[in-house]
XYZ file of N, CA and C in Angstrom:
762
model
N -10.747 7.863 -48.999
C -9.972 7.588 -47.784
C -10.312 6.189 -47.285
N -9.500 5.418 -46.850
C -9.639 4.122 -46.197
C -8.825 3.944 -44.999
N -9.410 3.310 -44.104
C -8.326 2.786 -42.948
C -8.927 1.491 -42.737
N -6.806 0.735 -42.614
C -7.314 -0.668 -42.196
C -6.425 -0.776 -40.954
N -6.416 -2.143 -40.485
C -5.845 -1.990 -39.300
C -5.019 -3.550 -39.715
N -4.066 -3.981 -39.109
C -3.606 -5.419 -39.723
C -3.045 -6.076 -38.126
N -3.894 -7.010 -38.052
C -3.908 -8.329 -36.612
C -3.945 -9.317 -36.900
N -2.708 -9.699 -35.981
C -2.850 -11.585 -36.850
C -2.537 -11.868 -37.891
N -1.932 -10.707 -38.579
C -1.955 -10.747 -40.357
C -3.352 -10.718 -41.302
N -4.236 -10.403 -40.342
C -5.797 -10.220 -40.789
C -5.626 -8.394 -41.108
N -6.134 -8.519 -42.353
C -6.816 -7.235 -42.665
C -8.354 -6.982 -42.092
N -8.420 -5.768 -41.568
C -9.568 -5.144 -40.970
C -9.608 -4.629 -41.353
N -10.806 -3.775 -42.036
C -11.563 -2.594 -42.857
C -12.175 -1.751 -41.477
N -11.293 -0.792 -41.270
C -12.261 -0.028 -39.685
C -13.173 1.163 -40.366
N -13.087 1.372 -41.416
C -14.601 2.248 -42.583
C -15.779 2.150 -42.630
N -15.628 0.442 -42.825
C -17.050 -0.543 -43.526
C -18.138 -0.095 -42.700
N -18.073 0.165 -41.435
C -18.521 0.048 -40.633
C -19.249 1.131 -39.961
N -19.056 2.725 -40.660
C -19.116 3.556 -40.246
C -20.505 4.330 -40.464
N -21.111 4.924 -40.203
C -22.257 5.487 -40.923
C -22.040 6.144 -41.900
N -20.547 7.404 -42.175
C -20.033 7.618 -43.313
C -20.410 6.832 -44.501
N -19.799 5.691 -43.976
C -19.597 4.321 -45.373
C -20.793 3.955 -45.659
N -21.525 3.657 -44.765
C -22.474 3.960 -45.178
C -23.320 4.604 -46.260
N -23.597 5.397 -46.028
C -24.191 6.576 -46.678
C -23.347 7.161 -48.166
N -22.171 6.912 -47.617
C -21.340 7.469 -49.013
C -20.179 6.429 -49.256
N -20.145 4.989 -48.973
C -18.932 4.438 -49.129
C -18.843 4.068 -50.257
N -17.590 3.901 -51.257
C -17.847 2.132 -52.332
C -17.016 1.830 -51.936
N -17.285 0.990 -52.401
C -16.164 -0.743 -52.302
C -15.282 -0.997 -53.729
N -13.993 -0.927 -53.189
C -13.069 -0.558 -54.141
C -12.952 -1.797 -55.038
N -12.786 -1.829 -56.533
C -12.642 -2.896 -57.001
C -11.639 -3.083 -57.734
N -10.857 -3.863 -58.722
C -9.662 -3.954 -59.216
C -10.220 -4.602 -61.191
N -11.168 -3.964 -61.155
C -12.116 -4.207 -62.624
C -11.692 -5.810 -63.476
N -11.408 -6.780 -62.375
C -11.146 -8.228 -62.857
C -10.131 -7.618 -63.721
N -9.176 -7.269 -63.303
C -8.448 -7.203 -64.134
C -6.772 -7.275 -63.884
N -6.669 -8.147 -62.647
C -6.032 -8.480 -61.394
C -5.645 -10.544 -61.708
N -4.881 -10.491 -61.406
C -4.395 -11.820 -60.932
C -4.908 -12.724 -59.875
N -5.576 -13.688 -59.986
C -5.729 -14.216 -58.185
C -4.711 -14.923 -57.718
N -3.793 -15.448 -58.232
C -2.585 -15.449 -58.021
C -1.827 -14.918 -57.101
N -1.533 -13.362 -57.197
C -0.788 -12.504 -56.382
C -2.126 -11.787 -55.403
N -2.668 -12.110 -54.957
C -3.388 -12.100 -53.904
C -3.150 -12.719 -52.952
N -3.835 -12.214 -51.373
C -3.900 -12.614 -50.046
C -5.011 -12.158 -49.608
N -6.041 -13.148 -49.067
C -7.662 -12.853 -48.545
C -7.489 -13.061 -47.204
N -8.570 -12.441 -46.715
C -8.808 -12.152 -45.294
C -10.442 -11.843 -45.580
N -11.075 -12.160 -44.417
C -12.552 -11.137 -44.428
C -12.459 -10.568 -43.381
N -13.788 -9.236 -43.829
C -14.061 -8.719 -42.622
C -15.202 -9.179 -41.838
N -15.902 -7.752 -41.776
C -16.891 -8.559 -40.088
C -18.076 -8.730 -40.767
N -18.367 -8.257 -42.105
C -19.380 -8.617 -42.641
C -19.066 -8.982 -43.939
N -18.435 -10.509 -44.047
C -17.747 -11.486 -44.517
C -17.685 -10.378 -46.222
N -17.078 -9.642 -46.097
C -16.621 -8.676 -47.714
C -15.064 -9.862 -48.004
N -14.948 -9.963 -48.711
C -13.412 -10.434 -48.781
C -12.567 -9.210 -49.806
N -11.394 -9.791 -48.473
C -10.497 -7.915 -48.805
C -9.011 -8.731 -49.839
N -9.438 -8.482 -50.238
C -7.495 -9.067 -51.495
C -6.317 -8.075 -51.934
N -5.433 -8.397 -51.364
C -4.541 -7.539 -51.805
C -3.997 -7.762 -52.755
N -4.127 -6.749 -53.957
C -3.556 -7.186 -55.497
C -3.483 -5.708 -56.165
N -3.033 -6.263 -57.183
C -1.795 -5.359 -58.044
C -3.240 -4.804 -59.223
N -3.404 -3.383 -59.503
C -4.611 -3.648 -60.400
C -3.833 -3.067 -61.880
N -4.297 -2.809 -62.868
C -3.976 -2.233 -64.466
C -2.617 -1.607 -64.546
N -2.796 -0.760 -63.329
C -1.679 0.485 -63.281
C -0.775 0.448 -62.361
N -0.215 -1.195 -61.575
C 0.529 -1.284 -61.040
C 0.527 -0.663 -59.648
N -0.362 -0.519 -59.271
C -0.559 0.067 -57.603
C -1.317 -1.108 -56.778
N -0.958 -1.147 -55.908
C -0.982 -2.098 -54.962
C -2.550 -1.810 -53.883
N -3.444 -2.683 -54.397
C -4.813 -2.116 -53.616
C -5.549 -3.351 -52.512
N -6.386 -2.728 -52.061
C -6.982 -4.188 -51.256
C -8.477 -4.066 -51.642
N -8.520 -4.873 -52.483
C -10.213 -5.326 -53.444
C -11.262 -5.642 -52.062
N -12.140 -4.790 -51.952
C -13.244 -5.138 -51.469
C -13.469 -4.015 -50.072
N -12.094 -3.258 -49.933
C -11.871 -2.468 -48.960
C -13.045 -1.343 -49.238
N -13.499 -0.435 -48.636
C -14.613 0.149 -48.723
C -13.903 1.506 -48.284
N -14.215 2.735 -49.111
C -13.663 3.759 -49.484
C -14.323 4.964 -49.314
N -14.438 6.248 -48.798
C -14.849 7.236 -48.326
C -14.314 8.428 -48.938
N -15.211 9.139 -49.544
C -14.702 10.612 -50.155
C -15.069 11.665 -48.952
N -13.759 12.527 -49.370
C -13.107 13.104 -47.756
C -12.332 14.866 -48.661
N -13.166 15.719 -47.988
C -12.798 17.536 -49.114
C -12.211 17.953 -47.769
N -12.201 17.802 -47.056
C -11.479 18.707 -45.522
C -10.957 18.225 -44.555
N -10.002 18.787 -43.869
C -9.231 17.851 -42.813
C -10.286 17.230 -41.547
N -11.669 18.354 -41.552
C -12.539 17.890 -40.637
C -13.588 16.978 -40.928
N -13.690 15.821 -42.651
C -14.031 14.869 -42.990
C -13.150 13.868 -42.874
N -11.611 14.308 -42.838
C -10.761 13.421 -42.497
C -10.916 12.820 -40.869
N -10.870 13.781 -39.819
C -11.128 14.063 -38.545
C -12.469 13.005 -38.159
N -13.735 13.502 -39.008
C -14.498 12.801 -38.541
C -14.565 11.330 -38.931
N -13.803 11.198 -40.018
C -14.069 9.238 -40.522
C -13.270 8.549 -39.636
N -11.789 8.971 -39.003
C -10.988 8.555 -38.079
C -11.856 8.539 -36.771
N -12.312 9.291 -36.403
C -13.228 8.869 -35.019
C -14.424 7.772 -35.085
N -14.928 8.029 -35.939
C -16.124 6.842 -36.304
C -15.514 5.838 -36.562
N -14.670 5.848 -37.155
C -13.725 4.130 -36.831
C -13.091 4.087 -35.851
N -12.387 4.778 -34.790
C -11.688 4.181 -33.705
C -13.242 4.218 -32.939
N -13.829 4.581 -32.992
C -15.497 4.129 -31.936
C -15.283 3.146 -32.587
N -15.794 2.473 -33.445
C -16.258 1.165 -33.740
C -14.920 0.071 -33.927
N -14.186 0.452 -33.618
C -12.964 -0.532 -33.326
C -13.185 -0.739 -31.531
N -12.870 0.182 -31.005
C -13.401 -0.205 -29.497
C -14.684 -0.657 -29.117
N -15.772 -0.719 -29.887
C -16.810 -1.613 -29.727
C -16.166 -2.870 -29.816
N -15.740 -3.573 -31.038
C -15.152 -4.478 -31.518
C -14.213 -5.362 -30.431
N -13.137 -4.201 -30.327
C -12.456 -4.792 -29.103
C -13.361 -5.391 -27.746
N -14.066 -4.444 -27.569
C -14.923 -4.842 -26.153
C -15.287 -5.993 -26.153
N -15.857 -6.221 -27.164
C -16.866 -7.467 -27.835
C -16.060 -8.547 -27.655
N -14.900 -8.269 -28.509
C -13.630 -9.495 -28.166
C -12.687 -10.324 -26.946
N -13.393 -9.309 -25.959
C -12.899 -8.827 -24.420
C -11.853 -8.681 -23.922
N -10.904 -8.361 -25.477
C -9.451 -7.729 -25.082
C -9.250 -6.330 -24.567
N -8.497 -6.062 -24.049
C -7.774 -4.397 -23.290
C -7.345 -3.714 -24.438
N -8.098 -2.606 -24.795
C -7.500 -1.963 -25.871
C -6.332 -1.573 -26.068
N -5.331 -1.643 -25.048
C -4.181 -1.254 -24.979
C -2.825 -1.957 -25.467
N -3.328 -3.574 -24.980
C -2.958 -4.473 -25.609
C -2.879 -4.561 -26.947
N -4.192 -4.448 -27.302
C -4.703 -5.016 -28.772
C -3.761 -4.000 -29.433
N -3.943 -2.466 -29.499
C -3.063 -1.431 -30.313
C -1.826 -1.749 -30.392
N -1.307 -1.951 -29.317
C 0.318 -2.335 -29.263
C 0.379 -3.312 -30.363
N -0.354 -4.283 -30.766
C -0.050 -5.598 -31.094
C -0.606 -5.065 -33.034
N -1.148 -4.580 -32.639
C -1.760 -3.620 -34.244
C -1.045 -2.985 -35.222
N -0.816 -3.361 -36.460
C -0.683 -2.022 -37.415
C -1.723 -1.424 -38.182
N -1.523 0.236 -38.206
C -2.676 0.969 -38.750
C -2.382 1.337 -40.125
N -3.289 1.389 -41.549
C -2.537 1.901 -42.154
C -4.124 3.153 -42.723
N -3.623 4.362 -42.677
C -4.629 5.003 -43.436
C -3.766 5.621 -44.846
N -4.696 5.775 -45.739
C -4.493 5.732 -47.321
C -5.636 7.080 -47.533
N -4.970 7.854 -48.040
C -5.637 8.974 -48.593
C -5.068 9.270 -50.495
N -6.101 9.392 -51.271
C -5.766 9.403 -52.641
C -6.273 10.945 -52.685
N -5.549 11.776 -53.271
C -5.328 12.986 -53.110
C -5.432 13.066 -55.001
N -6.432 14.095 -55.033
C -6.823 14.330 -56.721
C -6.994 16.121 -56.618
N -6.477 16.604 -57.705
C -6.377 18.156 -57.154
C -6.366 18.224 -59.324
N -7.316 19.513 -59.139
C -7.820 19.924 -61.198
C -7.155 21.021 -61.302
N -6.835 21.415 -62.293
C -6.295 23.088 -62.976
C -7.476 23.180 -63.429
N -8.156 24.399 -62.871
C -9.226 25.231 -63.856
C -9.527 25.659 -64.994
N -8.388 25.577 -65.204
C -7.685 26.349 -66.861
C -7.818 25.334 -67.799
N -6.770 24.114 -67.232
C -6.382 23.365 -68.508
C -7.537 22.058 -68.824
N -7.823 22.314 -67.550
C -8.017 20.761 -67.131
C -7.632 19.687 -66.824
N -6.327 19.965 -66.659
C -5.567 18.227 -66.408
C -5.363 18.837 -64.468
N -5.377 17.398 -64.379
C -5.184 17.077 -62.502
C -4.061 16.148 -62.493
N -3.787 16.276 -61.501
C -2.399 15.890 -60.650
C -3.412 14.256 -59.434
N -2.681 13.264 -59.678
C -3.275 12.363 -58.525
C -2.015 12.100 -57.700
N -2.431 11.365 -56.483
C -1.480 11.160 -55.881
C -1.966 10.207 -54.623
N -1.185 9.622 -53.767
C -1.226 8.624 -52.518
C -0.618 8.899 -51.517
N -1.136 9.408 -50.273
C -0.786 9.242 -49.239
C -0.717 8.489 -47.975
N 0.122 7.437 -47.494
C -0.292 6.719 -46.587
C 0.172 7.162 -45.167
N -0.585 6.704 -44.300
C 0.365 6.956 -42.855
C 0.441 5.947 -42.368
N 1.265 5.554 -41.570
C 1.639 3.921 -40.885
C 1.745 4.234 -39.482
N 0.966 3.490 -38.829
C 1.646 3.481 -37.789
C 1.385 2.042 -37.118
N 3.034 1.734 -37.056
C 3.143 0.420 -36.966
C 2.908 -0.512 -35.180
N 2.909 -1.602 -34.892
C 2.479 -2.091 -33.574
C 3.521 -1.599 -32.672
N 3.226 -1.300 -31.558
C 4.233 -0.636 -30.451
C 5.172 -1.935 -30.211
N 6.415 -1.501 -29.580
C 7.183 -2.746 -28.856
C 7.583 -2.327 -27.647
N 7.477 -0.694 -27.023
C 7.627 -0.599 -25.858
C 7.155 -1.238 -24.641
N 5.637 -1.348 -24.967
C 4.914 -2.328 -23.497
C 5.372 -4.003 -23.938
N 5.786 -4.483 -24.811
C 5.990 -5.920 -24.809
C 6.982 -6.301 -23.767
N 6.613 -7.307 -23.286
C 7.558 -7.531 -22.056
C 9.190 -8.252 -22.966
N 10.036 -7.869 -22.281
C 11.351 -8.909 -23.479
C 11.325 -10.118 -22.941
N 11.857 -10.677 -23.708
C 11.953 -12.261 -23.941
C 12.934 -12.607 -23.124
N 13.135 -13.392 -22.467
C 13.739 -14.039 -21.478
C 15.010 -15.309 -22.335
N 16.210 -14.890 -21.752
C 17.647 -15.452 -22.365
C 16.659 -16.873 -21.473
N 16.611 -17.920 -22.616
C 16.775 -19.554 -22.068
C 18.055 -20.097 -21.910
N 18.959 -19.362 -22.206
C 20.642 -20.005 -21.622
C 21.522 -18.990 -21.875
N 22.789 -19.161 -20.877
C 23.665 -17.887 -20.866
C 24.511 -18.481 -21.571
N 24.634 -19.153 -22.630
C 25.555 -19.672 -23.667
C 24.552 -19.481 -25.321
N 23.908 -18.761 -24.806
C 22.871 -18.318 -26.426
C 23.004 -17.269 -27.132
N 23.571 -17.141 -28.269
C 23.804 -16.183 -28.978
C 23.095 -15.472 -30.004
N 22.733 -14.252 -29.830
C 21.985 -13.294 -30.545
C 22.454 -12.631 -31.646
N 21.235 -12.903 -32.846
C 21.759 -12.227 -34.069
C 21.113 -10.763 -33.933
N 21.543 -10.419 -34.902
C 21.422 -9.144 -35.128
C 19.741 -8.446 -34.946
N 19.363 -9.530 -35.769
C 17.773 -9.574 -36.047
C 17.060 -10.405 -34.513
N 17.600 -10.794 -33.671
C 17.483 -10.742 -32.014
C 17.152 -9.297 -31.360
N 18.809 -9.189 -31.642
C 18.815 -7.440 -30.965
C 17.465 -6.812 -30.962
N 17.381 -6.626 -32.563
C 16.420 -5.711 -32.688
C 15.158 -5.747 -32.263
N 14.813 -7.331 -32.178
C 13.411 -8.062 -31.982
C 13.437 -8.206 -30.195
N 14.288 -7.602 -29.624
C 14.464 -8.025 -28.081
C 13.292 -7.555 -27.304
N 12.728 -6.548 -27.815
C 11.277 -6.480 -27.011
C 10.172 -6.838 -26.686
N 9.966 -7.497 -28.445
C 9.007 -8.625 -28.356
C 8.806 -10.025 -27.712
N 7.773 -10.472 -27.418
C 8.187 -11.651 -26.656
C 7.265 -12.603 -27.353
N 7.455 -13.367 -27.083
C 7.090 -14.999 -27.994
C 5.715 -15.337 -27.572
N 5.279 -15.343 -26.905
C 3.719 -15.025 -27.077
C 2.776 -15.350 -27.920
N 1.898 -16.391 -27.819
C 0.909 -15.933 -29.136
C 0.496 -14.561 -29.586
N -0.051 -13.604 -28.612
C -0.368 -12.514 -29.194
C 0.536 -11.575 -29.525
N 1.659 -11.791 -29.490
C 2.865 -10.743 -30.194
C 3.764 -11.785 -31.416
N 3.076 -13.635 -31.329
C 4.155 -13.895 -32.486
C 3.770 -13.450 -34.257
N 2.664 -12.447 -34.448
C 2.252 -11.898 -35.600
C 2.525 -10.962 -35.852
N 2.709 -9.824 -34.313
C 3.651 -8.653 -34.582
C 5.143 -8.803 -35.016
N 5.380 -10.114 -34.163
C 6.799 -10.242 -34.309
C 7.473 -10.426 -35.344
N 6.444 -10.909 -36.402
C 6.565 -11.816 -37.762
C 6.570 -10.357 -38.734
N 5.715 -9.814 -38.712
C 5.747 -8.357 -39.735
C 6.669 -7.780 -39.688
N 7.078 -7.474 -38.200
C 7.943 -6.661 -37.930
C 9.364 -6.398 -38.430
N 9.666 -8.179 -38.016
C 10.892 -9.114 -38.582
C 11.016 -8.802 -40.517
N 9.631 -8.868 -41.249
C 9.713 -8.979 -42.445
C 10.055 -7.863 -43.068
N 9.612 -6.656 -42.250
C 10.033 -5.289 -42.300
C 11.449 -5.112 -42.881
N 12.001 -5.518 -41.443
C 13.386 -5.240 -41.334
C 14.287 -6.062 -42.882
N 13.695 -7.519 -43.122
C 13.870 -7.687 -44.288
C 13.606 -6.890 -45.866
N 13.087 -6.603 -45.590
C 12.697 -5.836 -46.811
C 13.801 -4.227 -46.797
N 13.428 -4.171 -45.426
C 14.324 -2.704 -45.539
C 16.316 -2.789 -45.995
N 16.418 -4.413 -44.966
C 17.839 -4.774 -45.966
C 17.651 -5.041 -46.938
N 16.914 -5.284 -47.681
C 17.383 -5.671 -48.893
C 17.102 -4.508 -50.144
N 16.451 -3.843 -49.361
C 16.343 -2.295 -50.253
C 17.933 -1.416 -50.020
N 18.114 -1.876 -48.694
C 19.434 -0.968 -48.424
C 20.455 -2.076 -49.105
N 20.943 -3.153 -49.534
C 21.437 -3.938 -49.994
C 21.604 -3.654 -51.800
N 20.477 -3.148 -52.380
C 20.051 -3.299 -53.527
C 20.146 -4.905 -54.353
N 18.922 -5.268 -53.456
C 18.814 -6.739 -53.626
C 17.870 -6.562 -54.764
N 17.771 -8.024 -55.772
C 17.416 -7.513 -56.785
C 15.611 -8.514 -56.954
N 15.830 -9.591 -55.472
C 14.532 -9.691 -54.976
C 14.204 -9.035 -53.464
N 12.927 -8.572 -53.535
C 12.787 -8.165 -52.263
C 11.459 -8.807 -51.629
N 11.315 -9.133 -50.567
C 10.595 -9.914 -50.034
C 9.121 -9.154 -49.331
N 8.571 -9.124 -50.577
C 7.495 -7.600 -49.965
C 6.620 -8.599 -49.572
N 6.279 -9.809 -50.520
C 4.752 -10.750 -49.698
C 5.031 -11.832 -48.706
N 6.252 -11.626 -48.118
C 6.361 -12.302 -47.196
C 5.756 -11.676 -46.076
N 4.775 -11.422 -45.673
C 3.835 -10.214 -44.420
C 2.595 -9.714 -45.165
N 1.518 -9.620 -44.676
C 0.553 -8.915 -45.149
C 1.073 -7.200 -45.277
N 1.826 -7.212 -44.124
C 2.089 -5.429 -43.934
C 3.111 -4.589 -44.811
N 4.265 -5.992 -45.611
C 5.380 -5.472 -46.027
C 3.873 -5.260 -47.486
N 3.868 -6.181 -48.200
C 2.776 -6.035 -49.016
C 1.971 -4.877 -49.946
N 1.655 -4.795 -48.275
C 0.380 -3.624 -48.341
C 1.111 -1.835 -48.527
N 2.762 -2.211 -47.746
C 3.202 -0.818 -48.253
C 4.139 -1.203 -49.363
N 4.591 -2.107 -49.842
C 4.912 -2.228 -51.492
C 5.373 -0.835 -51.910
N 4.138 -0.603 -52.459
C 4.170 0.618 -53.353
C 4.879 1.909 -52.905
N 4.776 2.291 -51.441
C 5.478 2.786 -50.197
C 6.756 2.782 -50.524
N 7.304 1.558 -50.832
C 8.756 1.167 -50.656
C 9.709 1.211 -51.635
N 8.563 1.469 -52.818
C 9.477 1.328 -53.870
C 9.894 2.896 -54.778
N 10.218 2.925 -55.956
C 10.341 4.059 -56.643
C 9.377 5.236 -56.929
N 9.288 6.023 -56.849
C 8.607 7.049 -57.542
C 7.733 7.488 -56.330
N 8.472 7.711 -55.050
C 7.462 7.696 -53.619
C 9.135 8.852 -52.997
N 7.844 9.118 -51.998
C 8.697 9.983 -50.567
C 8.380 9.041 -49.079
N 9.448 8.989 -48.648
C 9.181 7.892 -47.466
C 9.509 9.196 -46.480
N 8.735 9.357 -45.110
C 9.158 10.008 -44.059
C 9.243 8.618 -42.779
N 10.273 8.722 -42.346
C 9.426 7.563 -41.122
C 10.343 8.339 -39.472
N 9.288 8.632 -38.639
C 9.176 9.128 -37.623
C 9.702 7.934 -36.421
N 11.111 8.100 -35.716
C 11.049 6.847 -34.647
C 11.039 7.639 -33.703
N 10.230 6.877 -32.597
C 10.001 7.040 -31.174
C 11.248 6.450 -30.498
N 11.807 7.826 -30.098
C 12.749 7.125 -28.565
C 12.593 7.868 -27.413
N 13.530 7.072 -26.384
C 13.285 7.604 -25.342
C 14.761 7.815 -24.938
N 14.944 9.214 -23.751
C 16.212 9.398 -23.134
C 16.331 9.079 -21.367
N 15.250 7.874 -21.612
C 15.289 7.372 -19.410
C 16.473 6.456 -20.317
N 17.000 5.922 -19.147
C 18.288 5.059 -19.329
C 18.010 3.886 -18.761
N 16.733 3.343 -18.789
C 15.643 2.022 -18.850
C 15.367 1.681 -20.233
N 15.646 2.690 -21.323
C 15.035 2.468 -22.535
C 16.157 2.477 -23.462
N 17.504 2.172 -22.924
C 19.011 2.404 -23.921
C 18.743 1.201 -24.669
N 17.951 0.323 -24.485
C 18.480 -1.069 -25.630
C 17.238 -0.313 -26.995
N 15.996 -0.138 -26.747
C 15.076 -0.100 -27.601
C 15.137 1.262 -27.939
N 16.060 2.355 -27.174
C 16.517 3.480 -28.421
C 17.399 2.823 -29.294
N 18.579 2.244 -28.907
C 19.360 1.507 -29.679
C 19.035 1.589 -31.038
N 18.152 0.148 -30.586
C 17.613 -0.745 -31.790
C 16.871 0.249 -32.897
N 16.027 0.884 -31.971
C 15.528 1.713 -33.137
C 16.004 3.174 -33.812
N 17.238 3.251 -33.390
C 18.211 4.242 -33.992
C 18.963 3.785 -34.993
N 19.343 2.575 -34.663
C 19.979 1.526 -36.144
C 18.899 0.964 -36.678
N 17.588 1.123 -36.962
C 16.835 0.717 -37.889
C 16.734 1.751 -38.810
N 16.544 2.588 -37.940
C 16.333 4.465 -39.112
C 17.318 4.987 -39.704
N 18.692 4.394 -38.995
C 19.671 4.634 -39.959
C 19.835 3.278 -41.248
N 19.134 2.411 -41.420
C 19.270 1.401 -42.204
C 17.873 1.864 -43.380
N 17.469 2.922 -42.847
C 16.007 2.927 -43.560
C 16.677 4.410 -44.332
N 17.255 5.384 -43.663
C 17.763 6.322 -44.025
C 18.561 5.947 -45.307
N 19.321 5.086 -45.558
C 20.181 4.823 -46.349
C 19.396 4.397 -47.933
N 18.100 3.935 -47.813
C 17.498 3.337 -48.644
C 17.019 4.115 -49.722
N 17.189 3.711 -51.079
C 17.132 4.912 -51.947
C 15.857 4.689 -52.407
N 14.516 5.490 -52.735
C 13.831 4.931 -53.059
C 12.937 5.219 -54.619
N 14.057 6.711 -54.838
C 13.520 7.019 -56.275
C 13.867 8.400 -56.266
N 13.097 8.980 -56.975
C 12.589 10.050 -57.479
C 11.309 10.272 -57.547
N 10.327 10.906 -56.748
C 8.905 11.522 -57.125
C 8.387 12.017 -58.318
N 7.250 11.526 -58.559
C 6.877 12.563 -60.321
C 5.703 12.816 -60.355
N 5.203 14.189 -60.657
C 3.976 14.411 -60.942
C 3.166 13.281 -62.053
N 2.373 12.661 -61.268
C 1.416 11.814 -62.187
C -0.119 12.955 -62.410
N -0.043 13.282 -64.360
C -1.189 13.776 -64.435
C -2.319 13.277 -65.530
N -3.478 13.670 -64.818
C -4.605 12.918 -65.686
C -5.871 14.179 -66.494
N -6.132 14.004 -67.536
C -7.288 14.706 -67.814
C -8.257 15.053 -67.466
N -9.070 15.723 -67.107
C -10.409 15.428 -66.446
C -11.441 15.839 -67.701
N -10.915 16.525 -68.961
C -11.897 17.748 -69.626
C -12.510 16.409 -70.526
């Protein structure tokens, strides 16, 4: 199990840090057998450098990320709390409002799911991620600089965010998102996954041989009609996106 968190377009390892990881972490590696090329570095807080790259088997990993073996939902339970503690240390330290900072945050946790037949011996692997991407409800909107200014589409949608240093990195993922998601709904035959650390990092997410669920938050006050809107025509643009067929991937263990 791993969780990172992505600010600034900085990868954060919120694991490394844990007494878990400690005691039982490794540090994931890509057996040099990776490109440095198609990489993007970041460090963490105890200068590890985290790379996002493609390893043997075509899955999309972040080298140096530090990794936790997890048998029950209440090892799952407990590695998620020991990292949001030590993310709010972090924050404190930084002397931002945690409330802020989350909004402005994407989370991503990654669970690799390995399950054996008794019998035969062969196992089934598999990847689960959960996303949960930076809020745009508390962003204040951006203010029209002239009533002769015209809004694209990719405005609309971005109308919550505001220009800001600390939201122009949300704003930037966010934006790349939405690219990627046209051009999946397009069947474009490039898609712009490393343009963002975040489009990137769900790659593998986005493409074939996966199940996408994606959950939007709306609201029915009639203060919130533009940003249900927006995010009712994103899910229908995401809805449309084909992304494969699922397949049992199985491995030997005997």
């Amino acid at each position: 199990m791993t969780i990172v968190e992505i600010h600034d377009e900085k990868i954060i390892d919120l694991v490394g840090e844990t007494d878990i990881a400690l005691s039982s972490g490794q540090i994931m590696r890509d057996n040099d057998k990776t490109s440095a090329s198609n990489s993007q570095t970041t460090s963490s807080k105890n200068d590890r450098k985290l790379e996002i790259r493609t390893n043997i088997d075509g899955e999309t990993i972040v080298q140096g990320l530090v990794s936790v073996p997890v048998k029950s939902y209440k090892d799952v339970e407990e590695v998620w709390k020991q990292s949001l503690a030590h993310r709010a240390k972090r924050v404190e330290q930084l002397g931002k409002k945690m409330h802020s900072y989350e909004a402005s945050t994407h989370t991503i946790v990654t669970l690799r799911v390995v399950s054996t037949n008794s019998v035969t011996g062969l196992g089934t692997v598999g990847k689960v991620q959960f996303v949960d991407l930076a809020a745009s409800d508390v962003i204040p909107k951006r203010a029209s600089t002239s009533s002769k200014s015209r809004s694209t589409p990719m405005d609309n949608m971005l109308a919550p965010i505001g220009n800001t240093n600390e939201w122009k990195y949300a704003n930037k993922s966010i934006a790349q998102l939405a690219d990627v998601v046209n051009a999946r709904y397009q069947f474009s035959r490039s898609v712009p996954y490393r343009n963002s650390t975040l489009t990137h990092l769900l790659s593998d997410s986005l493409e074939s041989d996966t199940k996408v669920l994606l959950l939007a938050c709306v609201s029915s006050d009639a203060r919130d009609i533009q940003n249900t809107a927006n995010t009712m025509r994103f899910a229908a643009k995401m809805k449309k996106v084909i992304v494969g067929k699922a397949t049992k991937h199985t491995v030997s263990f005997a």
